[in-house]
């Protein structure tokens, strides 16, 4: 029989039977090695025995003493009170739940050790429900020679049991250490300890360890592990990109004349950031391998034009392009824009959406299949079964900040034709902090439009309680009578389109009554897309002054004359979402304003969140604060993005390691390529997170 080692099943450890193994496997623990990566949440100091006379309330200590008195008291409920003394002082242990047998253990004169929180009770210092042990005549309190780890709460498993299992795992690790996968050179440069050193330290820290840095997750040993984990995920994700580079794509090299003409005839000049990003895209698509590029640009930075230029290059090079948006509303807006721009150039787009009439859809599908349609614009319907492109060369996906790596992959495969993959351009206005982008988008190249078109005035934002609604309505009246337009966005009601709609309807009625001289429109998620389209057109054409909307207008809607944005129940929304909504105004020459209405009372955290928006118009600043306040999972929508649940790393805390992770990944591929699959496997399992290792 093989000796127990790190890859043995947990049942190989003493004390683990099938039942416990099952409980552990629910926690994702299968092999002995997995225990090593289940890191303590915090540590307790049971290494020092504190004299009873030296105790301070508010600390957590190990004490020892002789029972002076044990009694059951009735103070509302039954209490077992055990008074201990050691000559220097006294303390009371208090138990609310106790058995008769426990009660009888505490005979006067018995020596007891206890560990727990010290607090001030009615009769001096006390410990409520401390862990305790009855000591034999010559026995001492068990003083531990390391700090005591406290593992994450795991239902059905006692801390003591986990400590014992982890200690067994550490012993096995020391007997047969796992391979060190970071080359010495890399480790030394980053001053990182060896893997085995880090693991030993974290499960059994010496008594003089810096508890503060450990509880902040900032200890070099914790960073060492977080680093390797982030590296593993980065390598796995960037493998996808490397593989894509080996795929074939049509090199889109022809022409550029039509695109140049298009740009020359625009009523404005491209910003230098737009020009730079266009260049980055063009140099990608002229290669015979699929582009996988993400364009990040704040709301209003002009991403659509950039996409349009890329599409023209594709069309001129003889392939089809597809532009997909996440909502019908936004897809329709793109369809209108591209129709206006491209019809004159001889390549009118076709429209494809889920809610389209059957006959129109059949015609669209036919023209996509025959290749007559050079550009298709639509929603996810573009990539459903039954849609066949003759020769799809470029896919543009707009506003897909919630679009995960798995979906990106699926789309790539969907568009693939006879071993050819389309080029892919993903655009998002949710600027995520750079380091986080490195972790989330390691499969993409990233371009940033970090400049707004000239002349934009920053939107002025105020935060008001909603009992000031009357003043706000008056503001809407003034702005609209001066020829401007306003959005009134209604409370977001999680997961209920019906409630969303009722709230929007109530505000709509209120505004119609309060503003009889103005034309007020309503748009919400439950309307048919033709109705939405009609309302949107009326607002775009200026026939409506006020548009009451649910958050369906969150992404992409572009009406330059709108200069006032009112958002109700702003306290319920995420910062990035509010920033997106606010980005609907400030698109024209007029000074624009945004009013964030909240319901009283507003907590401290909510207050500081809204203050972030009041104080900054910069999407990157907002995103960074959002990350700090909500964490990356919320921000990226962990589920949708396919971002992993990390075992050790915490992106909010450890994202700062990403630049080094990226450099190390490149170095490893050059000097220690054989360790790449091993690192991926250690942290993400046998298949690697994103397919073959
Ligand atoms: P977003 O990046 O949020 O998708 P859009 O592409 O909708 O932004 O552009 C916002 C508005 O700015 C549009 O009306 C667009 O025509 C205009 N725009 C784009 N680029 C420029 C530019 N270089 N100069 C002036 N206006 C521009
Ligand atoms: Mg847009």
XYZ file of C-alpha atoms and ligand atoms in Angstrom:
721
model
C 0.000 0.000 0.000
C 1.203 3.477 -0.778
C 2.137 5.648 2.139
C -0.228 8.503 2.856
C 0.861 11.637 1.065
C -0.601 14.959 -0.029
C -2.558 13.464 -2.887
C -4.161 10.776 -0.749
C -7.889 11.028 -0.117
C -8.819 12.618 3.198
C -9.884 9.264 4.596
C -6.192 8.398 4.746
C -5.879 10.771 7.700
C -6.491 9.453 11.166
C -9.907 10.419 12.438
C -11.533 10.811 9.023
C -14.236 8.275 8.281
C -16.627 8.268 5.322
C -19.106 10.611 7.044
C -16.548 13.298 7.806
C -14.989 12.866 4.359
C -18.400 13.590 2.884
C -18.858 16.733 4.964
C -15.386 17.867 3.964
C -16.034 17.206 0.307
C -19.021 19.526 0.452
C -16.507 22.195 1.388
C -14.497 21.334 -1.691
C -11.908 19.364 0.240
C -11.017 16.023 -1.367
C -7.342 15.393 -0.905
C -4.954 15.939 1.943
C -3.379 18.756 -0.038
C -6.670 20.677 -0.072
C -6.415 21.112 3.685
C -3.195 23.018 3.217
C -5.004 25.636 1.201
C -7.850 26.013 3.655
C -6.269 28.921 5.457
C -7.184 30.117 8.934
C -9.450 33.134 9.123
C -7.772 34.405 12.248
C -5.558 33.340 15.109
C -5.794 33.120 18.857
C -2.995 33.410 21.322
C -3.119 30.464 23.718
C 0.596 30.519 24.265
C 0.571 32.675 27.365
C -1.134 31.914 30.621
C -2.414 35.188 32.066
C -2.576 35.697 35.835
C -6.126 36.406 36.982
C -4.944 39.593 38.647
C -3.561 40.851 35.337
C -6.680 40.378 33.180
C -8.203 43.194 31.185
C -11.746 43.275 29.873
C -11.907 43.150 26.077
C -9.057 40.671 25.603
C -9.127 36.971 24.822
C -6.970 34.933 27.144
C -5.929 31.598 28.502
C -6.325 31.454 32.315
C -6.014 28.871 35.065
C -7.349 28.733 38.613
C -8.949 26.771 41.384
C -12.716 26.563 41.784
C -13.651 28.718 44.799
C -17.387 28.443 44.342
C -19.820 26.918 41.859
C -23.530 27.670 41.996
C -26.607 27.733 39.821
C -28.199 31.152 39.963
C -31.581 32.249 38.615
C -31.380 35.698 37.076
C -34.236 35.514 34.637
C -32.714 32.278 33.386
C -30.605 29.558 34.865
C -26.872 30.367 35.032
C -24.030 28.194 36.142
C -21.495 30.467 37.819
C -18.013 29.153 38.558
C -15.674 31.398 40.529
C -11.955 30.728 39.912
C -9.064 32.155 41.887
C -5.278 31.875 41.583
C -4.072 33.990 44.467
C -3.556 37.050 42.273
C -7.234 37.607 41.439
C -10.549 36.021 40.537
C -12.811 35.506 37.569
C -16.299 34.079 37.040
C -17.108 31.601 34.297
C -20.749 31.889 33.260
C -22.693 29.160 31.429
C -26.295 29.364 30.252
C -26.324 25.905 28.788
C -24.858 23.155 30.903
C -25.508 19.589 31.888
C -25.754 18.176 35.347
C -22.547 16.300 34.638
C -20.741 19.534 33.767
C -22.061 21.128 36.889
C -20.661 18.345 39.022
C -17.185 18.684 37.446
C -16.648 22.029 39.108
C -16.205 20.826 42.678
C -14.554 23.358 44.964
C -10.789 22.963 44.833
C -10.741 21.545 41.274
C -8.183 23.169 38.980
C -9.570 24.459 35.696
C -8.091 26.156 32.657
C -10.278 28.307 30.412
C -9.939 30.262 27.185
C -12.293 33.007 26.043
C -13.260 36.671 25.992
C -12.838 38.616 29.192
C -15.622 41.072 29.955
C -16.883 43.072 32.881
C -19.920 41.440 34.477
C -22.151 42.274 37.425
C -19.639 40.937 39.942
C -16.283 41.767 38.377
C -14.575 40.136 35.407
C -16.210 37.154 33.757
C -16.013 34.815 30.787
C -19.232 33.682 29.107
C -19.158 30.129 27.807
C -15.374 29.838 27.639
C -13.739 26.671 26.417
C -12.465 24.940 29.533
C -10.590 21.926 30.717
C -10.519 20.238 34.110
C -6.872 19.826 35.128
C -5.527 16.844 36.985
C -3.485 17.371 40.128
C -0.105 18.055 38.514
C -1.375 19.022 35.065
C -0.760 22.481 33.591
C -3.046 24.410 31.258
C -2.246 23.387 27.681
C -0.112 26.237 26.485
C 0.308 26.081 22.798
C 3.716 26.797 21.283
C 2.234 28.400 18.187
C -0.643 30.775 17.665
C -3.872 28.804 17.380
C -5.505 28.916 13.953
C -9.232 29.498 13.649
C -10.515 28.002 10.404
C -13.491 29.250 8.404
C -16.816 28.215 9.925
C -17.538 24.808 8.644
C -20.835 23.306 9.577
C -20.660 20.016 11.355
C -16.918 20.130 11.976
C -15.379 21.296 15.209
C -12.432 23.676 15.165
C -10.388 21.202 17.188
C -10.981 18.542 14.564
C -9.948 20.848 11.731
C -6.825 21.892 13.611
C -5.906 18.298 14.058
C -6.441 17.492 10.368
C -4.502 20.545 9.223
C -1.641 19.583 11.534
C -1.572 16.100 10.015
C -1.501 17.618 6.551
C 1.379 19.894 7.503
C 3.344 16.932 8.839
C 2.802 15.033 5.611
C 3.818 18.094 3.655
C 7.055 18.329 5.577
C 7.786 14.661 4.976
C 7.240 14.933 1.219
C 7.171 18.590 0.252
C 5.178 19.575 -2.816
C 7.184 20.937 -5.696
C 8.151 24.580 -5.458
C 6.781 25.962 -8.720
C 8.100 29.501 -8.589
C 11.693 29.674 -9.806
C 14.113 30.941 -7.137
C 14.954 33.917 -9.241
C 11.327 35.044 -9.283
C 10.780 34.391 -5.608
C 13.885 36.191 -4.550
C 13.136 39.187 -6.678
C 9.702 39.479 -5.071
C 11.106 38.528 -1.627
C 8.616 35.729 -1.275
C 9.011 32.723 1.015
C 8.935 29.143 -0.239
C 5.514 27.542 -0.618
C 6.118 25.078 2.216
C 7.437 27.819 4.497
C 4.408 29.962 3.807
C 1.950 27.136 4.432
C 3.639 26.021 7.639
C 3.750 29.565 8.913
C 0.090 30.247 8.177
C -1.196 27.074 9.823
C 1.171 27.273 12.767
C 2.434 30.810 13.218
C 5.087 31.326 15.883
C 3.821 33.002 19.014
C 5.536 36.257 18.130
C 3.907 36.490 14.674
C 2.422 39.801 13.669
C -1.266 39.064 14.249
C -2.283 42.407 12.875
C -0.759 41.875 9.445
C -2.076 38.311 9.420
C -5.631 39.417 10.102
C -5.362 42.078 7.416
C -4.234 39.417 4.942
C -1.046 41.399 4.382
C 1.516 38.997 5.737
C 4.232 38.028 3.195
C 3.242 34.373 3.581
C -0.373 35.167 2.651
C 0.755 37.340 -0.246
C 2.945 34.499 -1.450
C -0.029 32.178 -1.744
C -2.379 34.801 -3.159
C 0.267 35.572 -5.743
C 0.581 31.983 -6.895
C -3.189 31.609 -7.047
C -3.662 34.766 -9.104
C -0.811 33.613 -11.298
C -2.500 30.258 -11.866
C -5.736 31.900 -12.973
C -3.934 34.430 -15.077
C -1.978 31.698 -16.837
C -5.116 29.703 -17.439
C -6.971 32.664 -18.910
C -4.073 33.932 -20.958
C -3.613 30.446 -22.394
C -6.893 31.068 -24.165
C -5.464 34.118 -25.804
C -2.316 32.314 -26.839
C -4.383 29.560 -28.334
C -6.554 32.079 -30.185
C -3.398 33.523 -31.691
C -2.864 30.205 -33.364
C -6.374 30.152 -34.809
C -6.951 31.429 -38.290
C -8.933 34.504 -39.164
C -9.388 36.545 -42.276
C -6.808 39.301 -42.385
C -8.814 42.452 -43.007
C -6.356 44.434 -45.044
C -8.256 45.794 -48.001
C -9.213 49.357 -48.508
C -9.719 51.838 -45.779
C -10.952 54.330 -48.382
C -14.581 54.124 -47.323
C -13.638 54.367 -43.665
C -11.480 57.412 -44.366
C -14.310 59.046 -46.253
C -16.686 58.278 -43.400
C -14.358 59.861 -40.846
C -13.764 62.890 -43.040
C -17.470 63.522 -43.296
C -18.209 63.293 -39.588
C -19.280 66.632 -38.094
C -16.420 66.333 -35.614
C -12.821 65.189 -35.492
C -11.925 61.988 -33.652
C -10.283 62.553 -30.305
C -6.698 61.426 -30.148
C -7.743 58.601 -27.822
C -10.269 57.412 -30.405
C -7.595 57.576 -33.110
C -5.178 55.593 -31.023
C -7.738 52.893 -30.286
C -8.759 52.728 -33.960
C -5.088 52.171 -34.834
C -4.810 49.420 -32.226
C -7.847 47.684 -33.691
C -6.682 48.044 -37.279
C -3.285 46.614 -36.535
C -4.999 43.601 -34.924
C -7.472 42.854 -37.681
C -4.963 42.936 -40.458
C -3.340 39.861 -38.952
C -4.543 36.401 -39.977
C -5.428 35.548 -36.352
C -8.551 36.599 -34.512
C -8.426 39.852 -32.600
C -9.713 39.596 -29.031
C -9.820 43.148 -27.863
C -11.676 44.970 -25.148
C -12.269 48.700 -25.534
C -12.928 50.454 -22.260
C -14.136 54.000 -22.367
C -16.178 56.065 -19.998
C -19.773 56.834 -20.925
C -19.848 59.309 -23.777
C -16.246 58.749 -24.812
C -17.406 57.810 -28.318
C -17.008 54.075 -28.601
C -19.686 53.644 -31.260
C -17.749 55.549 -33.901
C -14.705 53.445 -33.199
C -16.770 50.300 -33.725
C -18.248 51.749 -36.913
C -14.794 52.349 -38.362
C -13.773 48.781 -37.576
C -16.957 47.528 -39.279
C -16.220 49.541 -42.400
C -12.775 47.994 -42.667
C -14.305 44.549 -42.353
C -16.934 45.255 -44.977
C -14.400 46.720 -47.379
C -12.273 43.650 -46.919
C -15.157 41.518 -48.094
C -16.386 39.951 -44.871
C -19.534 40.491 -42.839
C -19.672 42.345 -39.542
C -22.113 41.909 -36.663
C -22.879 44.407 -33.923
C -24.563 43.046 -30.842
C -25.963 44.943 -27.872
C -27.391 43.550 -24.640
C -30.796 45.282 -24.781
C -33.232 45.883 -27.613
C -33.246 49.565 -26.825
C -29.546 49.934 -27.291
C -29.434 47.601 -30.263
C -32.136 49.693 -31.937
C -30.205 52.854 -31.311
C -27.165 51.305 -32.943
C -29.294 50.161 -35.816
C -30.553 53.729 -36.341
C -27.038 55.169 -36.143
C -25.466 52.613 -38.432
C -28.351 53.009 -40.886
C -27.822 56.774 -40.960
C -24.083 56.385 -41.417
C -23.796 53.375 -43.684
C -26.778 53.572 -46.020
C -25.152 56.426 -47.920
C -21.981 54.334 -48.178
C -23.930 51.540 -49.843
C -24.050 49.058 -46.988
C -27.310 49.414 -45.098
C -27.407 47.183 -42.010
C -30.023 44.495 -41.411
C -31.839 44.223 -38.109
C -32.242 41.049 -36.104
C -33.910 40.695 -32.724
C -35.868 38.176 -30.723
C -39.121 40.108 -30.823
C -39.073 40.666 -34.562
C -42.007 39.535 -36.729
C -41.493 36.192 -38.411
C -41.511 37.512 -41.978
C -39.004 40.272 -41.281
C -36.825 37.840 -39.425
C -36.902 35.373 -42.289
C -35.805 38.093 -44.686
C -32.995 39.172 -42.354
C -31.775 35.606 -41.907
C -31.858 35.033 -45.641
C -29.817 38.112 -46.360
C -27.308 37.236 -43.637
C -26.983 33.754 -45.077
C -26.569 34.903 -48.660
C -23.974 37.457 -47.660
C -26.049 40.270 -49.088
C -26.200 41.763 -45.605
C -22.767 43.190 -44.998
C -23.609 44.370 -41.503
C -26.090 42.870 -39.043
C -27.154 44.740 -35.930
C -29.174 43.204 -33.128
C -29.406 41.529 -29.774
C -28.318 38.069 -28.659
C -30.645 36.799 -31.381
C -27.690 37.319 -33.732
C -25.993 34.293 -32.266
C -28.880 31.960 -31.813
C -29.265 28.740 -33.694
C -30.574 29.213 -37.178
C -28.448 32.298 -37.805
C -25.872 31.478 -40.429
C -23.427 34.032 -41.668
C -21.938 33.603 -45.098
C -18.600 34.977 -44.032
C -18.530 36.599 -40.636
C -15.260 38.444 -40.107
C -15.863 40.830 -37.226
C -18.069 40.688 -34.144
C -18.639 43.816 -32.059
C -20.194 43.318 -28.649
C -21.286 46.520 -26.972
C -21.701 47.292 -23.288
C -20.813 43.881 -22.160
C -19.349 44.573 -18.772
C -21.347 41.660 -17.501
C -20.198 39.395 -20.211
C -18.188 36.479 -18.957
C -15.253 34.666 -20.396
C -17.405 31.612 -21.090
C -19.822 33.646 -23.169
C -16.976 35.306 -25.021
C -15.664 31.879 -25.859
C -19.061 30.602 -26.912
C -19.517 33.544 -29.270
C -16.163 32.991 -30.815
C -17.030 29.412 -31.547
C -20.455 30.383 -32.786
C -19.026 32.786 -35.309
C -16.362 30.335 -36.383
C -16.664 29.023 -39.895
C -14.560 26.253 -41.374
C -11.683 26.867 -38.957
C -11.862 30.595 -39.383
C -12.669 32.701 -36.362
C -14.096 36.194 -36.550
C -12.230 39.084 -34.994
C -13.833 40.129 -31.746
C -14.238 43.604 -30.309
C -15.859 43.966 -26.886
C -16.801 47.427 -25.669
C -17.620 48.469 -22.137
C -18.306 51.706 -20.315
C -17.813 50.189 -16.916
C -14.227 51.014 -16.436
C -12.892 48.520 -14.027
C -9.667 49.339 -12.253
C -6.651 48.390 -14.291
C -5.327 45.712 -11.989
C -8.727 44.091 -11.753
C -9.031 44.172 -15.528
C -5.772 42.256 -15.716
C -7.303 39.486 -13.630
C -10.708 39.466 -15.298
C -9.709 40.019 -18.897
C -6.409 38.208 -19.235
C -7.813 36.578 -22.365
C -8.236 39.962 -24.059
C -6.062 42.811 -25.179
C -7.298 46.028 -23.671
C -7.587 49.481 -25.251
C -8.688 52.472 -23.262
C -10.411 55.596 -24.593
C -9.269 57.863 -21.813
C -10.497 61.146 -23.208
C -13.937 62.658 -23.718
C -14.817 64.638 -26.860
C -13.900 68.305 -26.403
C -16.351 70.771 -24.922
C -18.081 68.357 -22.594
C -18.852 70.030 -19.309
C -18.712 67.785 -16.268
C -22.166 66.904 -14.983
C -22.907 68.626 -11.680
C -24.356 66.218 -9.201
C -26.337 66.946 -6.056
C -27.631 64.521 -3.466
C -31.045 65.338 -1.950
C -33.576 63.625 0.322
C -36.755 62.772 -1.556
C -38.862 65.122 0.555
C -37.315 67.801 -1.668
C -39.045 66.273 -4.658
C -41.185 69.411 -5.128
C -38.078 71.546 -5.730
C -36.744 68.948 -8.087
C -39.950 68.942 -10.140
C -39.651 72.727 -10.389
C -36.128 72.257 -11.705
C -37.355 69.869 -14.345
C -39.961 72.459 -15.381
C -37.347 75.225 -15.695
C -34.944 73.103 -17.709
C -37.635 71.891 -20.100
C -39.195 75.308 -20.584
C -35.699 76.485 -21.534
C -35.775 73.884 -24.323
C -33.845 71.131 -22.596
C -34.964 67.598 -21.828
C -34.877 65.520 -18.682
C -34.737 61.884 -17.622
C -36.543 60.771 -14.484
C -35.288 57.364 -13.471
C -37.374 55.325 -11.082
C -36.456 53.101 -8.235
C -34.960 49.872 -9.170
C -36.883 47.056 -7.618
C -34.701 43.997 -7.603
C -35.986 41.177 -9.684
C -39.455 42.445 -10.189
C -40.315 43.969 -13.498
C -43.869 44.392 -12.270
C -42.914 46.486 -9.254
C -40.421 48.389 -11.361
C -43.162 49.209 -13.705
C -45.606 50.254 -10.989
C -43.061 52.604 -9.469
C -42.345 54.118 -12.860
C -46.037 54.491 -13.549
C -46.581 56.294 -10.229
C -43.816 58.781 -10.976
C -45.158 59.200 -14.473
C -48.616 60.122 -13.126
C -47.102 62.466 -10.554
C -45.066 64.303 -13.193
C -47.923 64.529 -15.690
C -50.071 66.132 -13.017
C -47.349 68.423 -11.746
C -46.172 69.476 -15.209
C -49.309 69.879 -17.348
C -47.464 72.237 -19.691
C -44.883 69.596 -20.643
C -45.045 66.380 -22.581
C -44.000 63.474 -20.422
C -43.254 59.970 -21.740
C -42.834 56.624 -20.033
C -40.568 53.741 -20.904
C -40.083 50.522 -18.965
C -38.982 46.952 -19.316
C -42.445 45.510 -19.787
C -43.269 47.461 -22.909
C -43.151 45.779 -26.288
C -40.056 46.757 -28.162
C -42.054 48.577 -30.831
C -43.619 50.759 -28.141
C -40.253 51.399 -26.524
C -38.853 52.299 -29.884
C -41.689 54.768 -30.469
C -41.207 56.497 -27.122
C -37.449 56.599 -27.623
C -37.847 58.122 -31.062
C -40.198 60.762 -29.690
C -37.730 61.644 -26.960
C -34.796 61.714 -29.370
C -36.795 63.979 -31.705
C -37.572 66.343 -28.830
C -41.305 65.677 -28.928
C -41.191 64.590 -25.320
C -39.587 66.822 -22.714
C -39.426 64.393 -19.860
C -38.753 60.683 -20.094
C -39.758 58.654 -17.076
C -37.847 55.416 -17.211
C -36.842 52.372 -15.305
C -33.218 51.455 -15.501
C -33.751 50.091 -19.020
C -32.030 53.249 -20.173
C -28.937 52.382 -18.202
C -26.726 51.576 -21.110
C -25.847 53.504 -24.168
C -28.831 55.760 -24.842
C -27.648 58.928 -26.533
C -29.760 62.108 -26.629
C -27.536 65.190 -26.630
C -30.264 67.696 -25.750
C -31.061 66.004 -22.456
C -29.310 67.899 -19.698
C -31.067 66.884 -16.511
C -31.060 63.480 -14.872
C -33.132 62.725 -11.794
C -32.570 59.376 -10.121
C -34.971 58.227 -7.421
C -33.866 55.887 -4.638
C -30.312 56.350 -5.721
C -29.195 54.742 -2.468
C -30.308 51.374 -3.792
C -28.129 51.374 -6.865
C -24.522 50.479 -7.432
C -22.085 53.310 -8.024
C -21.108 52.175 -11.472
C -24.736 51.886 -12.450
C -25.439 55.399 -11.215
C -22.445 56.638 -13.143
C -23.802 54.951 -16.264
C -27.192 56.539 -15.784
C -25.677 59.935 -15.182
C -23.698 59.497 -18.380
C -26.975 59.870 -20.319
C -26.639 63.630 -19.760
C -23.673 65.893 -20.327
C -23.513 64.894 -23.987
C -24.283 68.283 -25.489
C -22.972 71.820 -24.987
C -25.286 72.776 -22.139
C -24.297 72.481 -18.502
C -25.899 69.266 -17.307
C -27.091 68.323 -13.871
C -27.856 65.162 -12.026
C -30.005 64.919 -8.898
C -29.662 61.828 -6.755
C -32.759 61.482 -4.600
C -32.625 59.227 -1.586
C -35.058 58.024 1.011
C -34.324 59.063 4.569
C -32.720 57.941 6.789
C -29.506 57.371 4.937
C -26.790 55.305 6.640
C -23.170 56.381 6.817
C -21.975 53.986 4.138
C -24.767 54.940 1.752
C -23.958 58.587 2.358
C -20.319 58.129 1.504
C -21.218 56.126 -1.589
C -23.417 58.872 -2.971
C -20.740 61.408 -2.085
C -18.352 59.585 -4.422
C -20.628 60.457 -7.334
C -21.163 63.993 -6.177
C -17.418 64.517 -6.015
C -16.262 62.773 -9.172
C -17.236 62.496 -12.817
C -14.441 60.119 -13.634
C -15.642 56.586 -14.266
C -12.327 55.110 -13.189
C -12.438 56.873 -9.837
C -16.031 55.765 -9.343
C -15.113 52.213 -10.288
C -12.195 52.112 -7.879
C -14.400 53.282 -5.013
C -17.111 50.855 -6.050
C -14.562 48.085 -5.923
C -13.472 49.092 -2.435
C -17.019 49.431 -1.163
C -18.667 46.447 -2.785
C -15.893 44.077 -3.701
C -15.074 42.694 -7.133
C -17.690 39.958 -7.219
C -20.538 42.448 -7.100
C -18.840 44.767 -9.450
C -18.079 42.317 -12.191
C -20.998 40.070 -11.462
C -18.818 37.095 -10.521
C -21.300 34.548 -11.758
C -21.707 36.048 -15.181
C -18.067 36.822 -15.727
C -16.959 33.359 -14.787
C -14.458 34.948 -12.449
C -13.378 32.262 -10.057
C -14.015 32.053 -6.388
C -10.497 32.272 -5.115
C -9.282 30.061 -2.301
C -6.750 32.453 -0.865
C -6.640 35.597 -2.964
C -9.084 38.437 -2.528
C -9.215 40.663 -5.562
C -10.153 43.772 -3.612
C -7.104 43.297 -1.421
C -4.642 41.560 -3.720
C -5.326 43.082 -7.133
C -2.244 45.234 -6.555
C -0.210 42.082 -7.203
C -1.506 41.840 -10.778
C 1.267 43.781 -12.539
C 3.813 41.394 -11.001
C 1.601 38.428 -11.738
C 1.527 39.451 -15.371
C 5.296 39.924 -15.559
C 5.924 36.643 -13.814
C 3.566 34.821 -16.169
C 5.496 36.067 -19.161
C 8.789 35.178 -17.558
C 7.621 31.664 -16.669
C 6.523 31.001 -20.216
C 10.027 31.935 -21.337
C 12.225 30.296 -18.721
C 10.151 27.613 -17.015
C 7.369 26.683 -19.391
C 7.037 23.237 -17.812
C 5.844 24.743 -14.538
C 2.918 26.562 -16.201
C 0.539 23.588 -16.390
C 1.625 22.477 -12.909
C 0.744 25.846 -11.396
C -2.601 25.917 -13.167
C -3.385 22.404 -12.019
C -2.422 23.054 -8.413
C -4.845 25.927 -8.083
C -7.620 25.309 -10.563
C -7.956 21.550 -10.757
C -7.113 18.983 -13.328
C -8.681 20.507 -16.374
C -7.677 24.056 -15.652
C -10.436 26.515 -15.255
C -10.885 27.430 -18.864
C -10.365 24.198 -20.664
C -7.260 22.175 -21.332
C -4.153 23.043 -19.346
P -20.241 55.767 -25.668
O -18.761 55.656 -25.583
O -20.848 56.055 -24.330
O -20.875 54.614 -26.361
P -21.194 57.194 -27.934
O -20.461 56.403 -28.934
O -22.641 56.957 -27.780
O -20.508 57.059 -26.513
O -20.904 58.716 -28.214
C -21.484 59.731 -27.457
C -21.758 60.932 -28.313
O -20.550 61.586 -28.623
C -22.416 60.597 -29.630
O -23.412 61.537 -29.876
C -21.283 60.721 -30.633
O -21.751 61.079 -31.905
C -20.450 61.818 -30.023
N -19.041 61.763 -30.365
C -18.296 60.656 -30.539
N -17.016 60.978 -30.808
C -16.954 62.327 -30.825
C -15.905 63.278 -31.063
N -14.661 62.882 -31.335
N -16.216 64.581 -30.986
C -17.467 64.968 -30.687
N -18.500 64.146 -30.475
C -18.251 62.827 -30.532
Mg -22.201 53.219 -26.218
